[in-house]
Short mmCIF file of C-alpha atoms in Angstrom, two decimals:
data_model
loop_
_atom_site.label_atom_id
_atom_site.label_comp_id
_atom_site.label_asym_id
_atom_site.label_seq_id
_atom_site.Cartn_x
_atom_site.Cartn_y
_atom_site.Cartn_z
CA UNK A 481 139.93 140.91 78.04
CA UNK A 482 142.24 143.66 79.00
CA UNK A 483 141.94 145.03 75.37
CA UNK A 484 138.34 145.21 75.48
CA UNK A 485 138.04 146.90 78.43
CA UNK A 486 140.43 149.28 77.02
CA UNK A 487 138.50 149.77 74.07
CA UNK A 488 135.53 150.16 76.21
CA UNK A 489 137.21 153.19 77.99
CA UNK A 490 138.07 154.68 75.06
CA UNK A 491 134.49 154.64 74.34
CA UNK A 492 133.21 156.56 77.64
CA UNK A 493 136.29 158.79 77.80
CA UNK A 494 135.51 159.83 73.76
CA UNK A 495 132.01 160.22 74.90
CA UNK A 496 132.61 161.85 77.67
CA UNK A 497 134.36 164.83 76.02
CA UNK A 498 131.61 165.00 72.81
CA UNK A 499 128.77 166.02 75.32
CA UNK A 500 130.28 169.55 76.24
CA UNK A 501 130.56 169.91 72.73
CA UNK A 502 127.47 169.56 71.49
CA UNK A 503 126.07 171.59 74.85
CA UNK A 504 128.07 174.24 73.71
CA UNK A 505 126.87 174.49 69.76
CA UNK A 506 123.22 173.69 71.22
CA UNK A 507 123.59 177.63 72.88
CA UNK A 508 126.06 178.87 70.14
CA UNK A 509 124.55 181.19 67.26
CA UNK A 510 123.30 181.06 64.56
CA UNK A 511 120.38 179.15 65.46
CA UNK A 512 118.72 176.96 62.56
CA UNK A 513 114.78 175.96 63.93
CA UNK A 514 114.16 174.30 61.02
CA UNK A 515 116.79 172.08 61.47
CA UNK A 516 115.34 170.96 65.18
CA UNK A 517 111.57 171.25 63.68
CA UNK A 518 112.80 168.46 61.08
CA UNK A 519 114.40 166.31 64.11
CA UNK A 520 111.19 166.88 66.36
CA UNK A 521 109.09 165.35 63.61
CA UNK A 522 111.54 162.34 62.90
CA UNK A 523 111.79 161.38 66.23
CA UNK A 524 108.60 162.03 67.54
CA UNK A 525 105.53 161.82 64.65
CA UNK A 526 107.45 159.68 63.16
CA UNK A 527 107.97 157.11 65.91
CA UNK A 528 104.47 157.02 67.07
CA UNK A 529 103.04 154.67 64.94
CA UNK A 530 105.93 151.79 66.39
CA UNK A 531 105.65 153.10 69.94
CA UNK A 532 101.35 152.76 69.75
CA UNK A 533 101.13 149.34 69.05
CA UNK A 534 104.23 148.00 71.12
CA UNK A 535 102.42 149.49 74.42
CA UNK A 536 98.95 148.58 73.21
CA UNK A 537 100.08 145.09 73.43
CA UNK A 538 102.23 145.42 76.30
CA UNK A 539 99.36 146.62 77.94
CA UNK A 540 97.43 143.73 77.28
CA UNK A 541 99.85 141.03 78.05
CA UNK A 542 100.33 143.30 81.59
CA UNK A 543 96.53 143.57 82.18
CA UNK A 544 96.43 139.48 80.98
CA UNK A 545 98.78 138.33 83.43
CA UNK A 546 97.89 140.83 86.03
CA UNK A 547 94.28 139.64 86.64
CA UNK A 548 95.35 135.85 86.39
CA UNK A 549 97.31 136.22 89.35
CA UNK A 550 95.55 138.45 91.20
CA UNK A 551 92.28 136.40 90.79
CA UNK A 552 94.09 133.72 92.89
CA UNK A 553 93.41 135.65 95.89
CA UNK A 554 90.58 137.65 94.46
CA UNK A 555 92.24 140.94 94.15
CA UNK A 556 91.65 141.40 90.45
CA UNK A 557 89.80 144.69 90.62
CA UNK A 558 93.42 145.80 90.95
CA UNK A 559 94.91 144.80 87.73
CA UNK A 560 94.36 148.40 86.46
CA UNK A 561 96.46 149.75 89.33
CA UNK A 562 99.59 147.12 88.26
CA UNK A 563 99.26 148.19 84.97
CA UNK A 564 99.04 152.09 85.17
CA UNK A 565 101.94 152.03 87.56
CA UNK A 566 104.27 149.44 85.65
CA UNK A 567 103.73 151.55 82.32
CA UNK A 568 103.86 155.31 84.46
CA UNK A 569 107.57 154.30 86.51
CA UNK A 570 109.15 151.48 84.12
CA UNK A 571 107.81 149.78 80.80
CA UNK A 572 106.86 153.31 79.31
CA UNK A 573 109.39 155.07 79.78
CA UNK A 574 112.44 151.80 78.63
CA UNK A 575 110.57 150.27 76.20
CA UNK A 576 110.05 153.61 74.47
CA UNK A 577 113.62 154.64 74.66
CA UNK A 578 114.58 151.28 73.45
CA UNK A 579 112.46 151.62 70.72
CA UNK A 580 113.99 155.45 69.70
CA UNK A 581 117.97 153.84 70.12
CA UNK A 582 116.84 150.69 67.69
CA UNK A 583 115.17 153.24 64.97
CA UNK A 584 116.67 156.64 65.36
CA UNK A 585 120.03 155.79 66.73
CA UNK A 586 120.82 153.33 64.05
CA UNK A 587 119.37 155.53 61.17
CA UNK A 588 121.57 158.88 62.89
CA UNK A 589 125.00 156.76 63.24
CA UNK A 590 124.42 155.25 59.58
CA UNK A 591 123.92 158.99 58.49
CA UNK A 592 126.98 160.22 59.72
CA UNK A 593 129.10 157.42 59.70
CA UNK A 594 128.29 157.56 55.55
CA UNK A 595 129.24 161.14 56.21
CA UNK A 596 132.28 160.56 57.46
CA UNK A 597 133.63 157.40 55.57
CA UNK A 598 132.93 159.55 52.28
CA UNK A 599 134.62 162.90 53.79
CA UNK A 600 131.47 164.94 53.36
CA UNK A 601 132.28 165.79 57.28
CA UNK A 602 135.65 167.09 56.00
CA UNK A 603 133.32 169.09 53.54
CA UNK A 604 131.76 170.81 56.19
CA UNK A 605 134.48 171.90 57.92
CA UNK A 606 135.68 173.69 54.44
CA UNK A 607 132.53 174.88 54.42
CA UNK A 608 133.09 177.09 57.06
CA UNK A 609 129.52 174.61 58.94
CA UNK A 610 130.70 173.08 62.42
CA UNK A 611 129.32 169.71 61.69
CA UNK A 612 128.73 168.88 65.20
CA UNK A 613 126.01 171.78 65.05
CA UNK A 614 124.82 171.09 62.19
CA UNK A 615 124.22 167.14 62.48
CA UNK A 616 124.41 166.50 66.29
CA UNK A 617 122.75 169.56 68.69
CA UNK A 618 119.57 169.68 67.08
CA UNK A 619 119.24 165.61 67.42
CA UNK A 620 120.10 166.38 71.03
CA UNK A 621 117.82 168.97 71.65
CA UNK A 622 114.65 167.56 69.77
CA UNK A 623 115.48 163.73 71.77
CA UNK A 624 115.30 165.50 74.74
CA UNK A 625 111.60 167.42 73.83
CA UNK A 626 110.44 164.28 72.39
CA UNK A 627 111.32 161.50 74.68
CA UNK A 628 108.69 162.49 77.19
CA UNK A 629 106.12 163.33 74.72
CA UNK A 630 106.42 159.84 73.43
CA UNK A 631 106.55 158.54 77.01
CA UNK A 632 103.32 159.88 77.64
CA UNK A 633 101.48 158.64 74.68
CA UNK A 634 103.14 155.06 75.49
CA UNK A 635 101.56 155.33 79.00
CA UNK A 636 98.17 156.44 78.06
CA UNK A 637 98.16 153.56 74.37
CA UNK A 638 99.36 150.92 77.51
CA UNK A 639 96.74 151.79 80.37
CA UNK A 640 94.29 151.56 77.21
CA UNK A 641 95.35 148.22 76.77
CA UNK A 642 94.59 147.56 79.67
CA UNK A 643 91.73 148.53 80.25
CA UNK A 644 90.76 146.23 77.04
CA UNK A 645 91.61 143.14 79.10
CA UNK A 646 90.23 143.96 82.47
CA UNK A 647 86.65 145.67 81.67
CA UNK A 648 86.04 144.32 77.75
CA UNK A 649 87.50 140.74 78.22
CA UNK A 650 87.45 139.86 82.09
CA UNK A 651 84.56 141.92 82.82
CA UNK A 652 85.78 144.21 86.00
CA UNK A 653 83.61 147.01 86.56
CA UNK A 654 84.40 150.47 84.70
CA UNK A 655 84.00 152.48 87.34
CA UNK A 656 86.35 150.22 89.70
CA UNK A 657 88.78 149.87 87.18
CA UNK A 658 89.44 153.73 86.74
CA UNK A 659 89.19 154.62 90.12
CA UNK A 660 91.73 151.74 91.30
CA UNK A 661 94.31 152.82 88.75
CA UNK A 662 94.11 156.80 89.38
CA UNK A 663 94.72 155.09 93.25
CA UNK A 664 98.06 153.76 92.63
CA UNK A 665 99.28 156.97 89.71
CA UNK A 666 101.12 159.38 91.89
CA UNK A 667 102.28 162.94 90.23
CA UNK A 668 105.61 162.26 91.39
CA UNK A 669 105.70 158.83 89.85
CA UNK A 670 104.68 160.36 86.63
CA UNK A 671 107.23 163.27 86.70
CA UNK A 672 110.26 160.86 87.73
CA UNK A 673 108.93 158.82 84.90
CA UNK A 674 109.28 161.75 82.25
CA UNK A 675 112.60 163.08 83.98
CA UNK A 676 113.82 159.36 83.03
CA UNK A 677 113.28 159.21 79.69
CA UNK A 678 115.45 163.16 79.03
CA UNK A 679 118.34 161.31 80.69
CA UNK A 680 118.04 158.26 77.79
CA UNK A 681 117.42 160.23 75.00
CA UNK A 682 120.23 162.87 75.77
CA UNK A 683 122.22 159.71 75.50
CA UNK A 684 121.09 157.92 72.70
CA UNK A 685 121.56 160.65 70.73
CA UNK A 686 125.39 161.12 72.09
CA UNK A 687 125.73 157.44 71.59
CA UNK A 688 125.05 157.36 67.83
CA UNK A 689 126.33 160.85 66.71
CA UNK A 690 129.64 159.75 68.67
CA UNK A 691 129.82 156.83 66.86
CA UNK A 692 128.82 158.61 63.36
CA UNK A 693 131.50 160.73 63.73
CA UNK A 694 134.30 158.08 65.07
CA UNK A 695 132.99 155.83 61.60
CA UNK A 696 136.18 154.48 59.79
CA UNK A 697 136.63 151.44 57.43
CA UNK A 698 134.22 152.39 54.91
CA UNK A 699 130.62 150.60 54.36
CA UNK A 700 131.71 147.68 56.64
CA UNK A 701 132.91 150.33 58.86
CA UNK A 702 129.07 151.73 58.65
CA UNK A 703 127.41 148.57 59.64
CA UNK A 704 130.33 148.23 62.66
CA UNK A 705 129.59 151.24 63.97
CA UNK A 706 125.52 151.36 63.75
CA UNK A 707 125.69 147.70 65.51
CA UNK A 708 128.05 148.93 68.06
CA UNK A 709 125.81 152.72 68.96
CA UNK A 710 122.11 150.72 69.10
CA UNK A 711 123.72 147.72 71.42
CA UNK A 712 126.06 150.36 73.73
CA UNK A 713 122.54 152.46 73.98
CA UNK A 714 120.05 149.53 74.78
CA UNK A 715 123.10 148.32 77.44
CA UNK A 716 123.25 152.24 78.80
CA UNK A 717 119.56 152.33 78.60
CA UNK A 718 119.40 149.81 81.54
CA UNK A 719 121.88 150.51 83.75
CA UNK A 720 121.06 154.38 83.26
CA UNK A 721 117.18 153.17 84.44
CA UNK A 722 118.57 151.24 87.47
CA UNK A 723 120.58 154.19 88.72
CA UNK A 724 118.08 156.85 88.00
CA UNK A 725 115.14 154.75 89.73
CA UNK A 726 117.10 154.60 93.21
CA UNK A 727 117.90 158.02 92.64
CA UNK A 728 114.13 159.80 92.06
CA UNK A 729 111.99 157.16 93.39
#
């Protein structure tokens, strides 16, 4: 026990002193755009097709459940305000992060772990190419852009679903089904929402380039490590949302 907590702050403390770094090469010429134009479209275009369909059906089940319950004491007309607000301040904004540590934090600390195992990190540095701003700041920067973008569409893909069940399958009126979700959908809510989702991708991507670039033991080493950075950020993911939801809401 005492050796895993140990271990585990190791973890934070290593962590904890790879953030200023990257920070610091994020603001520190030259500047490659290409490099965070690549990242934007990996983690963002790339993702959407995933993130679409798991709210879509989220959505649904929401709206499904919603209306069963709330036709018990004939309140159904507001099943599109519990969905728009559960997707807006909570399932949106997790599930999509969750989604973004299990593809790109796995595929990032696999990259770099490989990296390092084989010494083509080592190669950098001969290179005269800081590897941390080559490989890790423009990951940070383009989760950071992308994580609300992909928040929003989530939202929007989930309120859809939605508004399948209610007005297509259970038949509530279009016009009350709009108007009681725009009720409930505060701007605040909405911005807290997106302000959420910077905080987990900053991390996820200092999660997995952290344990890229801490890799050792060769291809079993790999598989160690990319196990270890998607569990640690789907863990982080959750306590980070408890913390920041008593904090901005």
């Amino acid at each position: 026990m005492k050796k895993r907590i140990y271990y585990f702050l190791e973890e934070i403390g290593g962590m904890s002193l790879f953030l200023p770094q990257i920070i610091i090469q994020i603001f520190k010429p030259p500047f490659r755009p290409k490099y965070i134009i690549h990242q934007l479209v990996e983690i963002g275009i790339n993702t959407l097709p995933i993130v679409g369909l798991m709210s879509l059906f989220v959505g649904m089940v929401l709206a499904y459940l919603a209306y069963l319950q709330f036709k018990l004491v004939e309140f159904e007309m507001y099943t599109g305000s519990l969905v728009g607000a559960s997707m807006v301040m909570e399932l949106g904004p997790v599930l999509t992060a969750i989604i973004v540590a299990g593809r790109i934090g796995a595929a990032t600390t696999a990259e770099i772990g490989s990296m390092k195992v084989t010494e083509q990190i080592d190669a950098l540095y001969t290179l005269a190419v800081n590897p941390i701003k080559y490989l890790a700041a423009p990951r940070f920067l383009a989760a950071i852009i992308m994580l609300p973008l992909l928040t929003i569409f989530a939202d929007i893909i989930g309120m859809f679903g939605g508004y399948m069940i209610g007005v297509w399958q259970f038949g509530i009126q279009h016009s009350i089904y709009i108007n009681k979700t725009l009720d409930f959908l505060a701007p605040d809510d909405i911005i807290c929402g997106l302000i959420k989702t910077m905080f987990f991708g900053a991390m996820i991507v200092l999660v997995s380039c952290y344990k890229g670039f801490t890799t050792y033991g060769g291809a079993e080493g790999v598989g160690k490590a990319t196990t270890s950075a998607v569990v640690i950020s789907i863990v982080l993911i959750l306590v980070m949302d408890y913390f920041l939801t008593i904090v901005l809401f």
